[in-house]
Amino acid sequence: MKKREKRQKEQKNTFREKMAESLDTSKEVILDSAKLTFVGNRELVVENYKSISEYNDNKIIIEANPSPISVSGEGLTIKGLARELLYITGKIKALEFKKEG
Amino acid sequence: MINKILAFLRGSVILEAEGDFLERFLNICSNRGIFLGDIERISGQKIKAEIGIKGFCEIRPIAKKTRTRVRIKKRSGLPFLLHRYRKRRFAIVGIAVFFVILGYLSTHIMGIDIIGNQRLDASQIESGLKEFGVYRGAALSSVDRKLVQNKMMTKFDDIAWIGINIKGSRVYIEVKERLDTKRTVDKDIPCNLVASRDGQIMGLEVVSGQTMVKMNDMVEKGDLLVSGAMDSGVVGIRYAHADGAVFARTIYKKSKKYPLEFVEKNYTGNAKKRYSITLFGKEIRLFLNNKLPFEYSDQKEEKKNYYIISDKFFTIGTSKTLYSEYVPQKKRRTETEAASLGKTELAHELENEIGNKAKVESRNFSYKVIDKNTVEVTAEFVCTEDISQKSVIDKTENMDYN
C-alpha cells in the first residue's frame, strides 16, 4: 500500500514535470518546490519555502517541498523574512536536502 | 536608496525576542505577512530582529501565543522623531514657515531682467509690464506670456518683438527694437516736408507735392520745403502726401575754450588699493583709515556685482579702488599747442555728433586768443544732408502757404 502510494506520487511528479517542460513555464510554480539562489557562499535566497524548523548561528533548517533543506555555516543571519522569501547571509558551508519523514 | 528612505519614513523598531519557540514565532510572523529583517541569534533563546511599525502592532498576539517576550531595543524613523519633537511647537511652526516661504519664493516673480533695449528705458518697459501683471511679487501662474507679449507690442511702438522667458522665479524679457526710429507718416495721410535744420538748398528730388523752395535758397529749421496742399485754382485745395528728398548744405559748429596754463600729473608710481563690500544696498568698508592715502591721487574704482534673487536689493557687490599718487606740476603751453589739441578734440566730438546722417564736405578750424590765459578754438564742418522731414497737415487749420 505504502509502496503504491509512493509510486503514484513519483508518477505524479514526473507527469507534472513533463507538463512543465512541455508548457515551457517555470518548474517551481508547477511543481510547487522551493527555488534556491546562491550568491557565492555568502548569500542564499530561498523562495517558496514552508517554514523554519530550526534556526541558530550555525544551522538553519527550512521546511520546503520536496524535502527539508538544511543550511550549515558560520554566522548565519536571516536578513529578510517574508511569506514566500527567505534571505540568508553568512558563511555558508554546506547545504543538504534531508530525506522526507 | 529609495527603499532606505521609505523605511525611514515608515519607521522601524529593533526588537529582542526571548522564548523557547522562536522558530514558531518567526514562522507565524512570516505567515501573517509581517516582514522581519536582520534576524540575528544572540543566544540560545534570544534573537534580535528589525520590524516595521505596522508589523510591530500586530506582533503582540503572536508573542502571547508562542510565549515569547518581546522588548524594544531601538526605535528609528520619522514617526518616532515626530513623536519625540511633538512638544516643540515652534520648531514645527518654523518648518511650516520655511516651506511656505520656499513655496512663495518659487511661485512668484523675484526679478525681472530686461535685455536688448537700447532706446527704450528699462523703467519704461518695467512700468508697462507692471500694467499687464508682470512685476516683482506677482504670481508666476498668472502670467500669460502670449497676452503680455501682444499687449506690450501694441503699447510700445518701438518694440518689434518681445520675448518673455520664465526661468525659475526670474523673468527674462528680451526686447528687439524697431530698426527705424523715424516715425514714417502713412502714404495716404497728407503731409508737408519741412526743414529739420538750417541750410542752403543744394538739390531737390521731389516725388510728390508742390516744391516751395528753389536751388541755393537759404532755409531755416521748420521752413516749408515741399507742400502737400496743392491749389489748382479750380476745385479748391487738394491735399496730398508730399514725398521726396531735399539736400542742403548745413553747418555744424562747435567751440571750446582752452586755458594756456594747466596742471600736468607726474605719477610717482605709488599706489594703494582699498576694498569694500556692498551688502543689500549698504557699503561696508574693509579699511580703517578714512583719509585719502595721498595728497594728490587719481582714483579708479572697479565694481563687481553678484546677484542672488533680484537685481536691486539682494545684491552682493565688491569694489576695489586704486589710488595712484601723482605730483602736480603747473605748465604752460603755447597758443598753437592749445589750438592743435582743440582741433583734434573738437573734430572727434563733431564727427560723433554727425555720424551717418550727413556727409562731411569740408572741415575748418580756427582759434582766437581771448586773453593772456585762454584760447578759443572753433571747428566748423560743412556737410550735405537730406533735411526733409514729414509733418502731417492739420486740415482744421486753414493754412495759407503763399
Short mmCIF file of C-alpha atoms in Angstrom, two decimals:
data_model
loop_
_atom_site.label_atom_id
_atom_site.label_comp_id
_atom_site.label_asym_id
_atom_site.label_seq_id
_atom_site.Cartn_x
_atom_site.Cartn_y
_atom_site.Cartn_z
CA MET A 1 0.00 0.00 0.00
CA LYS A 2 2.74 2.40 1.01
CA LYS A 3 4.85 1.49 -1.94
CA ARG A 4 1.97 2.07 -4.30
CA GLU A 5 1.30 5.47 -2.83
CA LYS A 6 4.90 6.43 -3.20
CA ARG A 7 4.99 5.29 -6.76
CA GLN A 8 1.85 7.21 -7.52
CA LYS A 9 3.40 10.29 -6.06
CA GLU A 10 6.55 9.90 -8.08
CA GLN A 11 4.49 9.36 -11.18
CA LYS A 12 2.53 12.45 -10.39
CA ASN A 13 5.73 14.41 -10.11
CA THR A 14 7.06 13.16 -13.35
CA PHE A 15 3.75 13.96 -15.00
CA ARG A 16 3.89 17.46 -13.65
CA GLU A 17 7.49 17.75 -14.70
CA LYS A 18 6.60 16.72 -18.20
CA MET A 19 3.78 19.21 -18.23
CA ALA A 20 6.07 21.99 -17.09
CA GLU A 21 8.59 21.11 -19.73
CA SER A 22 6.01 20.98 -22.48
CA LEU A 23 4.40 24.22 -21.36
CA ASP A 24 7.80 25.87 -21.10
CA THR A 25 6.99 27.56 -17.80
CA SER A 26 9.00 27.78 -14.60
CA LYS A 27 9.09 24.46 -12.89
CA GLU A 28 8.98 25.67 -9.32
CA VAL A 29 5.50 27.01 -9.90
CA ILE A 30 4.12 23.83 -11.40
CA LEU A 31 5.95 21.52 -9.04
CA ASP A 32 5.40 23.77 -6.03
CA SER A 33 9.00 23.31 -4.95
CA ALA A 34 11.50 25.68 -3.39
CA LYS A 35 13.79 27.78 -5.52
CA LEU A 36 17.25 28.46 -4.20
CA THR A 37 19.54 31.18 -5.39
CA PHE A 38 23.11 31.43 -4.22
CA VAL A 39 25.44 34.36 -4.42
CA GLY A 40 28.79 32.67 -3.90
CA ASN A 41 28.80 31.19 -0.43
CA ARG A 42 27.70 34.40 1.25
CA GLU A 43 24.07 34.75 0.37
CA LEU A 44 21.19 32.40 -0.17
CA VAL A 45 17.67 33.23 -1.17
CA VAL A 46 15.04 30.56 -0.65
CA GLU A 47 11.75 31.18 -2.39
CA ASN A 48 8.57 29.26 -1.85
CA TYR A 49 9.51 27.73 1.50
CA LYS A 50 7.08 26.49 4.10
CA SER A 51 8.55 27.30 7.47
CA ILE A 52 11.68 27.43 9.57
CA SER A 53 12.07 24.48 11.88
CA GLU A 54 15.40 25.31 13.38
CA TYR A 55 17.43 28.44 13.47
CA ASN A 56 20.75 29.34 15.07
CA ASP A 57 24.12 30.79 14.09
CA ASN A 58 25.44 27.59 12.58
CA LYS A 59 22.43 25.87 11.22
CA ILE A 60 19.12 26.70 9.62
CA ILE A 61 16.64 24.02 8.73
CA ILE A 62 13.92 25.07 6.34
CA GLU A 63 10.79 23.06 5.67
CA ALA A 64 10.18 23.06 1.96
CA ASN A 65 8.96 20.95 -0.91
CA PRO A 66 10.07 18.33 -1.90
CA SER A 67 12.30 17.85 1.14
CA PRO A 68 13.58 19.92 4.10
CA ILE A 69 16.70 21.94 3.44
CA SER A 70 19.49 22.16 5.95
CA VAL A 71 21.92 25.02 5.63
CA SER A 72 25.02 24.95 7.78
CA GLY A 73 27.76 27.51 8.11
CA GLU A 74 29.05 30.25 10.38
CA GLY A 75 27.37 33.42 11.50
CA LEU A 76 24.16 32.78 9.67
CA THR A 77 21.63 35.56 9.91
CA ILE A 78 18.25 35.95 8.31
CA LYS A 79 18.42 39.28 6.54
CA GLY A 80 14.85 39.13 5.42
CA LEU A 81 11.87 37.03 6.34
CA ALA A 82 8.72 37.37 4.31
CA ARG A 83 5.91 34.99 3.50
CA GLU A 84 7.46 33.46 0.43
CA LEU A 85 11.04 34.58 0.66
CA LEU A 86 13.90 33.83 2.98
CA TYR A 87 17.13 35.70 2.65
CA ILE A 88 20.08 34.21 4.47
CA THR A 89 23.54 35.72 4.75
CA GLY A 90 26.66 34.44 6.41
CA LYS A 91 29.38 31.99 5.60
CA ILE A 92 27.56 29.02 4.13
CA LYS A 93 29.48 25.77 4.26
CA ALA A 94 27.03 23.07 3.28
CA LEU A 95 23.53 22.59 2.03
CA GLU A 96 21.70 19.33 2.39
CA PHE A 97 18.34 18.02 1.22
CA LYS A 98 17.11 15.85 4.04
CA LYS A 99 15.13 12.76 3.44
CA GLU A 100 11.41 13.02 3.89
CA GLY A 101 9.85 11.70 7.04
CA MET B 1 18.41 54.18 -1.62
CA ILE B 2 14.70 54.68 -2.19
CA ASN B 3 13.99 51.66 -0.02
CA LYS B 4 16.02 53.18 2.79
CA ILE B 5 14.15 56.48 2.52
CA LEU B 6 10.82 54.67 2.55
CA ALA B 7 11.90 52.61 5.55
CA PHE B 8 12.90 55.82 7.32
CA LEU B 9 9.54 57.43 6.55
CA ARG B 10 7.63 54.39 7.74
CA GLY B 11 9.76 53.90 10.83
CA SER B 12 11.07 50.69 12.27
CA VAL B 13 11.82 49.04 15.58
CA ILE B 14 14.68 46.78 16.56
CA LEU B 15 13.32 44.24 19.00
CA GLU B 16 14.64 41.46 21.13
CA ALA B 17 12.55 38.33 21.41
CA GLU B 18 13.14 35.77 24.10
CA GLY B 19 11.46 32.43 24.36
CA ASP B 20 11.57 28.70 23.74
CA PHE B 21 9.68 28.63 20.47
CA LEU B 22 11.37 31.30 18.47
CA GLU B 23 11.17 29.40 15.18
CA ARG B 24 7.44 29.14 15.62
CA PHE B 25 7.27 32.83 16.37
CA LEU B 26 9.18 33.60 13.18
CA ASN B 27 7.03 31.26 11.10
CA ILE B 28 3.81 32.80 12.31
CA CYS B 29 5.16 36.25 11.62
CA SER B 30 6.09 35.35 8.07
CA ASN B 31 2.77 33.62 7.53
CA ARG B 32 0.86 36.69 8.57
CA GLY B 33 2.86 38.77 6.16
CA ILE B 34 4.89 40.61 8.76
CA PHE B 35 8.30 41.33 7.32
CA LEU B 36 11.24 40.72 9.60
CA GLY B 37 14.73 41.76 8.75
CA ASP B 38 18.25 41.37 10.09
CA ILE B 39 17.38 38.45 12.28
CA GLU B 40 20.33 37.53 14.46
CA ARG B 41 20.56 34.97 17.16
CA ILE B 42 22.13 36.48 20.24
CA SER B 43 21.96 33.43 22.45
CA GLY B 44 20.12 30.15 22.58
CA GLN B 45 16.80 31.70 23.45
CA LYS B 46 17.18 35.22 22.26
CA ILE B 47 17.00 36.79 18.82
CA LYS B 48 17.28 40.32 17.55
CA ALA B 49 15.24 41.49 14.56
CA GLU B 50 14.10 44.60 12.80
CA ILE B 51 10.42 45.13 12.21
CA GLY B 52 8.25 47.86 10.77
CA ILE B 53 5.92 49.83 13.00
CA LYS B 54 2.85 48.33 11.34
CA GLY B 55 4.17 44.82 11.86
CA PHE B 56 5.09 45.57 15.42
CA CYS B 57 1.48 46.45 16.22
CA GLU B 58 0.36 43.00 15.08
CA ILE B 59 3.05 41.12 16.94
CA ARG B 60 1.51 41.08 20.42
CA PRO B 61 -0.95 38.19 19.91
CA ILE B 62 1.75 36.13 18.21
CA ALA B 63 4.12 36.72 21.11
CA LYS B 64 1.43 35.67 23.55
CA LYS B 65 0.65 32.54 21.59
CA THR B 66 4.26 31.40 21.39
CA ARG B 67 5.12 32.63 24.89
CA THR B 68 7.77 34.95 23.65
CA ARG B 69 8.79 38.07 25.50
CA VAL B 70 9.33 40.96 23.18
CA ARG B 71 11.30 44.04 24.14
CA ILE B 72 12.06 47.11 22.10
CA LYS B 73 15.77 47.80 21.72
CA LYS B 74 15.82 50.78 19.42
CA ARG B 75 13.35 52.92 17.59
CA SER B 76 14.26 54.63 14.38
CA GLY B 77 12.46 56.52 11.65
CA LEU B 78 10.43 59.61 11.08
CA PRO B 79 7.32 58.70 13.16
CA PHE B 80 9.43 58.40 16.29
CA LEU B 81 11.27 61.61 15.52
CA LEU B 82 7.97 63.43 15.16
CA HIS B 83 6.73 61.91 18.37
CA ARG B 84 9.84 62.98 20.20
CA TYR B 85 9.60 66.55 18.95
CA ARG B 86 5.82 66.86 19.19
CA LYS B 87 6.13 69.36 22.04
CA ARG B 88 8.42 71.67 20.15
CA ARG B 89 5.63 73.58 18.56
CA PHE B 90 7.68 76.48 17.34
CA ALA B 91 10.12 74.20 15.56
CA ILE B 92 7.18 72.74 13.66
CA VAL B 93 5.86 76.25 13.00
CA GLY B 94 9.34 77.18 11.75
CA ILE B 95 9.44 74.24 9.39
CA ALA B 96 6.00 75.14 8.12
CA VAL B 97 7.02 78.77 7.65
CA PHE B 98 10.11 77.61 5.81
CA PHE B 99 8.05 75.64 3.35
CA VAL B 100 5.54 78.44 2.94
CA ILE B 101 8.33 80.92 2.18
CA LEU B 102 10.01 78.46 -0.15
CA GLY B 103 6.72 77.93 -1.92
CA TYR B 104 6.07 81.64 -2.16
CA LEU B 105 9.52 82.45 -3.46
CA SER B 106 9.45 79.77 -6.09
CA THR B 107 5.99 80.59 -7.40
CA HIS B 108 6.30 84.37 -7.54
CA ILE B 109 8.38 86.63 -9.71
CA MET B 110 11.54 87.53 -7.86
CA GLY B 111 13.26 89.55 -10.51
CA ILE B 112 12.86 90.91 -13.98
CA ASP B 113 15.79 91.14 -16.35
CA ILE B 114 15.38 93.27 -19.42
CA ILE B 115 17.89 92.87 -22.19
CA GLY B 116 18.14 94.19 -25.70
CA ASN B 117 16.64 97.63 -25.14
CA GLN B 118 18.70 100.47 -26.49
CA ARG B 119 16.40 103.43 -26.95
CA LEU B 120 13.63 102.40 -24.62
CA ASP B 121 14.26 102.91 -20.95
CA ALA B 122 14.19 99.79 -18.78
CA SER B 123 11.96 101.54 -16.26
CA GLN B 124 9.53 102.39 -19.03
CA ILE B 125 9.32 98.75 -20.06
CA GLU B 126 9.01 97.71 -16.43
CA SER B 127 6.08 100.01 -15.83
CA GLY B 128 4.46 98.71 -18.99
CA LEU B 129 4.96 95.15 -17.82
CA LYS B 130 3.50 96.01 -14.44
CA GLU B 131 0.34 97.16 -16.11
CA PHE B 132 -0.06 93.72 -17.65
CA GLY B 133 0.68 91.81 -14.47
CA VAL B 134 4.40 91.18 -14.70
CA TYR B 135 6.05 92.71 -11.68
CA ARG B 136 8.13 91.63 -8.73
CA GLY B 137 5.93 89.62 -6.41
CA ALA B 138 3.31 88.64 -8.99
CA ALA B 139 2.32 85.00 -9.14
CA LEU B 140 4.08 83.17 -11.94
CA SER B 141 0.98 81.19 -12.79
CA SER B 142 -0.97 84.36 -13.53
CA VAL B 143 1.47 85.47 -16.23
CA ASP B 144 0.02 84.79 -19.64
CA ARG B 145 3.10 85.15 -21.80
CA LYS B 146 1.34 85.41 -25.17
CA LEU B 147 -1.09 88.01 -23.88
CA VAL B 148 1.64 90.10 -22.28
CA GLN B 149 3.69 89.82 -25.45
CA ASN B 150 0.87 91.09 -27.62
CA LYS B 151 -0.10 93.85 -25.24
CA MET B 152 3.46 95.05 -24.88
CA MET B 153 3.93 95.11 -28.64
CA THR B 154 0.81 97.18 -29.13
CA LYS B 155 1.60 99.50 -26.25
CA PHE B 156 5.16 100.22 -27.32
CA ASP B 157 5.51 101.04 -30.97
CA ASP B 158 9.26 100.81 -30.75
CA ILE B 159 9.16 97.17 -29.75
CA ALA B 160 9.31 94.97 -32.80
CA TRP B 161 9.34 91.76 -30.82
CA ILE B 162 9.36 90.91 -27.15
CA GLY B 163 10.30 87.59 -25.64
CA ILE B 164 9.20 86.59 -22.17
CA ASN B 165 11.08 83.69 -20.65
CA ILE B 166 10.43 82.42 -17.19
CA LYS B 167 13.31 80.58 -15.62
CA GLY B 168 12.69 79.55 -12.07
CA SER B 169 11.33 82.63 -10.38
CA ARG B 170 13.07 85.12 -12.64
CA VAL B 171 11.55 86.63 -15.74
CA TYR B 172 13.82 87.40 -18.64
CA ILE B 173 12.48 89.98 -21.03
CA GLU B 174 14.19 90.12 -24.38
CA VAL B 175 13.37 93.19 -26.38
CA LYS B 176 14.03 93.74 -30.06
CA GLU B 177 13.56 97.32 -31.07
CA ARG B 178 12.48 98.55 -34.45
CA LEU B 179 15.38 99.45 -36.70
CA ASP B 180 13.92 102.70 -38.00
CA THR B 181 13.26 105.30 -35.37
CA LYS B 182 11.95 107.86 -37.81
CA ARG B 183 8.22 107.77 -37.47
CA THR B 184 7.09 107.49 -41.03
CA VAL B 185 3.82 109.04 -41.99
CA ASP B 186 1.41 106.74 -43.77
CA LYS B 187 1.30 107.18 -47.51
CA ASP B 188 -2.35 108.22 -47.58
CA ILE B 189 -2.10 110.89 -44.90
CA PRO B 190 -1.47 114.34 -46.35
CA CYS B 191 1.74 115.93 -45.16
CA ASN B 192 4.32 118.59 -45.89
CA LEU B 193 8.06 118.38 -46.00
CA VAL B 194 9.72 120.85 -43.65
CA ALA B 195 13.35 121.59 -42.93
CA SER B 196 14.88 119.77 -39.98
CA ARG B 197 17.95 122.09 -39.98
CA ASP B 198 19.16 125.43 -41.22
CA GLY B 199 20.92 125.25 -44.56
CA GLN B 200 21.27 126.13 -48.16
CA ILE B 201 19.32 124.06 -50.69
CA MET B 202 21.66 122.11 -52.91
CA GLY B 203 19.39 119.57 -54.50
CA LEU B 204 15.70 118.72 -54.83
CA GLU B 205 14.31 115.29 -55.51
CA VAL B 206 10.61 115.79 -55.04
CA VAL B 207 8.44 112.76 -55.69
CA SER B 208 5.09 114.33 -54.89
CA GLY B 209 3.88 117.67 -53.64
CA GLN B 210 4.49 121.21 -54.58
CA THR B 211 8.07 122.45 -54.23
CA MET B 212 8.21 125.68 -52.30
CA VAL B 213 11.96 126.40 -52.46
CA LYS B 214 14.49 126.91 -55.20
CA MET B 215 18.07 125.84 -55.52
CA ASN B 216 20.55 127.87 -53.41
CA ASP B 217 17.73 129.18 -51.19
CA MET B 218 18.62 129.62 -47.57
CA VAL B 219 16.14 127.86 -45.29
CA GLU B 220 15.70 127.83 -41.55
CA LYS B 221 14.65 124.99 -39.35
CA GLY B 222 10.89 124.41 -39.67
CA ASP B 223 10.58 126.13 -43.04
CA LEU B 224 8.22 124.57 -45.54
CA LEU B 225 10.12 122.83 -48.32
CA VAL B 226 7.51 120.83 -50.18
CA SER B 227 3.83 121.49 -49.65
CA GLY B 228 1.23 118.79 -49.56
CA ALA B 229 -1.59 121.28 -50.09
CA MET B 230 -1.96 121.95 -53.76
CA ASP B 231 -4.20 124.69 -55.02
CA SER B 232 -5.27 124.04 -58.56
CA GLY B 233 -7.32 127.23 -58.63
CA VAL B 234 -10.43 125.46 -59.95
CA VAL B 235 -11.66 122.92 -57.42
CA GLY B 236 -10.01 124.38 -54.37
CA ILE B 237 -7.18 122.98 -52.29
CA ARG B 238 -6.27 119.37 -52.73
CA TYR B 239 -4.23 117.70 -50.03
CA ALA B 240 -1.54 115.20 -50.92
CA HIS B 241 1.21 113.26 -49.29
CA ALA B 242 4.39 115.17 -50.07
CA ASP B 243 7.39 112.95 -50.53
CA GLY B 244 10.96 113.30 -51.64
CA ALA B 245 14.39 114.34 -50.53
CA VAL B 246 15.76 117.85 -50.12
CA PHE B 247 19.52 118.08 -49.92
CA ALA B 248 21.03 121.10 -48.28
CA ARG B 249 24.40 122.36 -47.21
CA THR B 250 24.42 122.52 -43.45
CA ILE B 251 26.96 123.70 -40.95
CA TYR B 252 27.94 122.05 -37.72
CA LYS B 253 29.84 124.29 -35.40
CA LYS B 254 31.47 123.84 -32.05
CA SER B 255 33.84 125.91 -29.97
CA LYS B 256 35.66 125.41 -26.74
CA LYS B 257 37.93 127.43 -24.52
CA TYR B 258 41.34 126.14 -23.56
CA PRO B 259 43.43 127.60 -20.76
CA LEU B 260 47.08 128.03 -21.52
CA GLU B 261 48.09 127.15 -18.01
CA PHE B 262 47.39 123.62 -16.98
CA VAL B 263 48.37 121.05 -14.45
CA GLU B 264 50.32 118.04 -15.51
CA LYS B 265 50.20 114.88 -13.47
CA ASN B 266 53.52 113.25 -12.84
CA TYR B 267 52.81 109.81 -11.49
CA THR B 268 55.16 108.71 -8.75
CA GLY B 269 54.32 105.04 -9.16
CA ASN B 270 53.00 104.78 -5.61
CA ALA B 271 49.62 103.11 -5.49
CA LYS B 272 47.28 101.83 -2.87
CA LYS B 273 44.26 99.59 -3.07
CA ARG B 274 41.17 99.73 -0.94
CA TYR B 275 38.35 97.25 -0.88
CA SER B 276 34.75 97.46 0.15
CA ILE B 277 31.73 95.21 0.03
CA THR B 278 28.16 96.18 -0.78
CA LEU B 279 25.57 94.14 1.02
CA PHE B 280 21.87 94.76 0.47
CA GLY B 281 22.47 98.27 -0.73
CA LYS B 282 24.86 99.23 2.08
CA GLU B 283 28.52 99.73 1.61
CA ILE B 284 30.85 98.17 4.13
CA ARG B 285 34.40 99.45 4.11
CA LEU B 286 37.18 96.98 4.56
CA PHE B 287 39.68 99.66 5.59
CA LEU B 288 40.03 101.70 8.74
CA ASN B 289 41.73 104.88 7.67
CA ASN B 290 39.13 107.18 6.26
CA LYS B 291 41.56 109.75 4.89
CA LEU B 292 42.81 109.71 1.37
CA PRO B 293 46.12 107.86 1.20
CA PHE B 294 47.86 110.54 -0.86
CA GLU B 295 47.54 114.26 -1.15
CA TYR B 296 47.12 114.12 -4.90
CA SER B 297 45.89 110.94 -6.47
CA ASP B 298 43.72 109.53 -9.21
CA GLN B 299 41.01 107.16 -8.15
CA LYS B 300 39.87 104.26 -10.20
CA GLU B 301 37.02 102.16 -8.95
CA GLU B 302 36.25 98.64 -10.09
CA LYS B 303 32.89 97.25 -9.15
CA LYS B 304 31.60 93.75 -9.35
CA ASN B 305 28.08 92.70 -8.51
CA TYR B 306 26.76 89.26 -7.72
CA TYR B 307 23.04 88.77 -7.85
CA ILE B 308 21.14 86.43 -5.63
CA ILE B 309 17.49 86.92 -6.35
CA SER B 310 16.75 90.27 -7.86
CA ASP B 311 18.92 92.95 -9.26
CA LYS B 312 18.47 95.65 -6.69
CA PHE B 313 18.06 94.60 -3.13
CA PHE B 314 19.65 91.18 -2.92
CA THR B 315 22.97 92.15 -4.32
CA ILE B 316 26.43 91.42 -3.08
CA GLY B 317 28.98 93.66 -4.63
CA THR B 318 32.69 94.10 -4.23
CA SER B 319 34.54 97.20 -5.13
CA LYS B 320 38.22 97.87 -5.43
CA THR B 321 39.54 101.41 -5.52
CA LEU B 322 43.00 102.04 -6.81
CA TYR B 323 44.70 105.26 -5.72
CA SER B 324 47.69 106.22 -7.78
CA GLU B 325 49.74 109.09 -6.48
CA TYR B 326 50.94 111.96 -8.66
CA VAL B 327 52.79 115.20 -8.19
CA PRO B 328 51.00 118.16 -9.75
CA GLN B 329 53.14 120.40 -11.91
CA LYS B 330 51.99 123.67 -13.36
CA LYS B 331 52.81 124.04 -17.01
CA ARG B 332 52.17 126.47 -19.78
CA ARG B 333 51.55 125.68 -23.40
CA THR B 334 51.77 127.86 -26.43
CA GLU B 335 48.76 129.05 -28.36
CA THR B 336 49.40 126.73 -31.27
CA GLU B 337 49.69 123.75 -28.96
CA ALA B 338 46.30 124.58 -27.44
CA ALA B 339 44.86 125.05 -30.92
CA SER B 340 46.03 121.67 -32.16
CA LEU B 341 44.73 119.99 -29.01
CA GLY B 342 41.37 121.70 -29.51
CA LYS B 343 41.35 120.74 -33.17
CA THR B 344 41.63 117.01 -32.51
CA GLU B 345 39.19 117.09 -29.61
CA LEU B 346 36.52 119.09 -31.39
CA ALA B 347 36.86 117.14 -34.63
CA HIS B 348 36.27 113.94 -32.70
CA GLU B 349 33.23 115.36 -30.93
CA LEU B 350 31.69 116.71 -34.12
CA GLU B 351 32.24 113.52 -36.02
CA ASN B 352 30.46 111.62 -33.27
CA GLU B 353 27.58 114.06 -33.45
CA ILE B 354 27.21 113.90 -37.21
CA GLY B 355 27.67 110.18 -37.56
CA ASN B 356 25.96 108.74 -40.58
CA LYS B 357 23.25 111.27 -41.12
CA ALA B 358 25.31 113.73 -43.16
CA LYS B 359 28.29 113.73 -45.47
CA VAL B 360 31.13 116.00 -44.39
CA GLU B 361 32.31 118.21 -47.25
CA SER B 362 34.92 120.35 -45.57
CA ARG B 363 36.43 120.90 -42.13
CA ASN B 364 37.54 124.34 -40.95
CA PHE B 365 39.30 125.14 -37.71
CA SER B 366 40.18 128.49 -36.28
CA TYR B 367 41.39 129.82 -32.98
CA LYS B 368 41.38 133.14 -31.32
CA VAL B 369 43.24 134.44 -28.29
CA ILE B 370 40.74 135.78 -25.78
CA ASP B 371 43.10 136.91 -23.05
CA LYS B 372 46.53 136.05 -21.70
CA ASN B 373 45.47 132.70 -20.46
CA THR B 374 42.74 131.40 -22.76
CA VAL B 375 42.40 130.42 -26.36
CA GLU B 376 39.08 129.67 -28.01
CA VAL B 377 39.14 127.02 -30.70
CA THR B 378 36.28 126.78 -33.17
CA ALA B 379 35.59 123.91 -35.53
CA GLU B 380 33.18 124.25 -38.40
CA PHE B 381 32.12 121.33 -40.57
CA VAL B 382 30.23 121.87 -43.77
CA CYS B 383 28.05 118.94 -44.73
CA THR B 384 25.36 117.95 -47.17
CA GLU B 385 22.36 116.05 -45.97
CA ASP B 386 18.71 115.38 -46.53
CA ILE B 387 16.93 117.90 -44.34
CA SER B 388 13.37 116.99 -45.31
CA GLN B 389 11.08 115.98 -42.51
CA LYS B 390 7.46 115.00 -42.85
CA SER B 391 4.86 116.90 -40.93
CA VAL B 392 1.20 116.00 -41.06
CA ILE B 393 -1.15 118.68 -42.31
CA ASP B 394 -3.80 119.67 -39.83
CA LYS B 395 -6.79 120.25 -42.09
CA THR B 396 -8.80 122.06 -39.47
CA GLU B 397 -6.46 124.96 -39.79
CA ASN B 398 -6.91 126.90 -42.92
CA MET B 399 -3.34 127.50 -43.81
CA ASP B 400 -2.13 129.83 -46.42
CA TYR B 401 1.10 128.63 -47.85
CA ASN B 402 1.70 131.55 -50.11
#
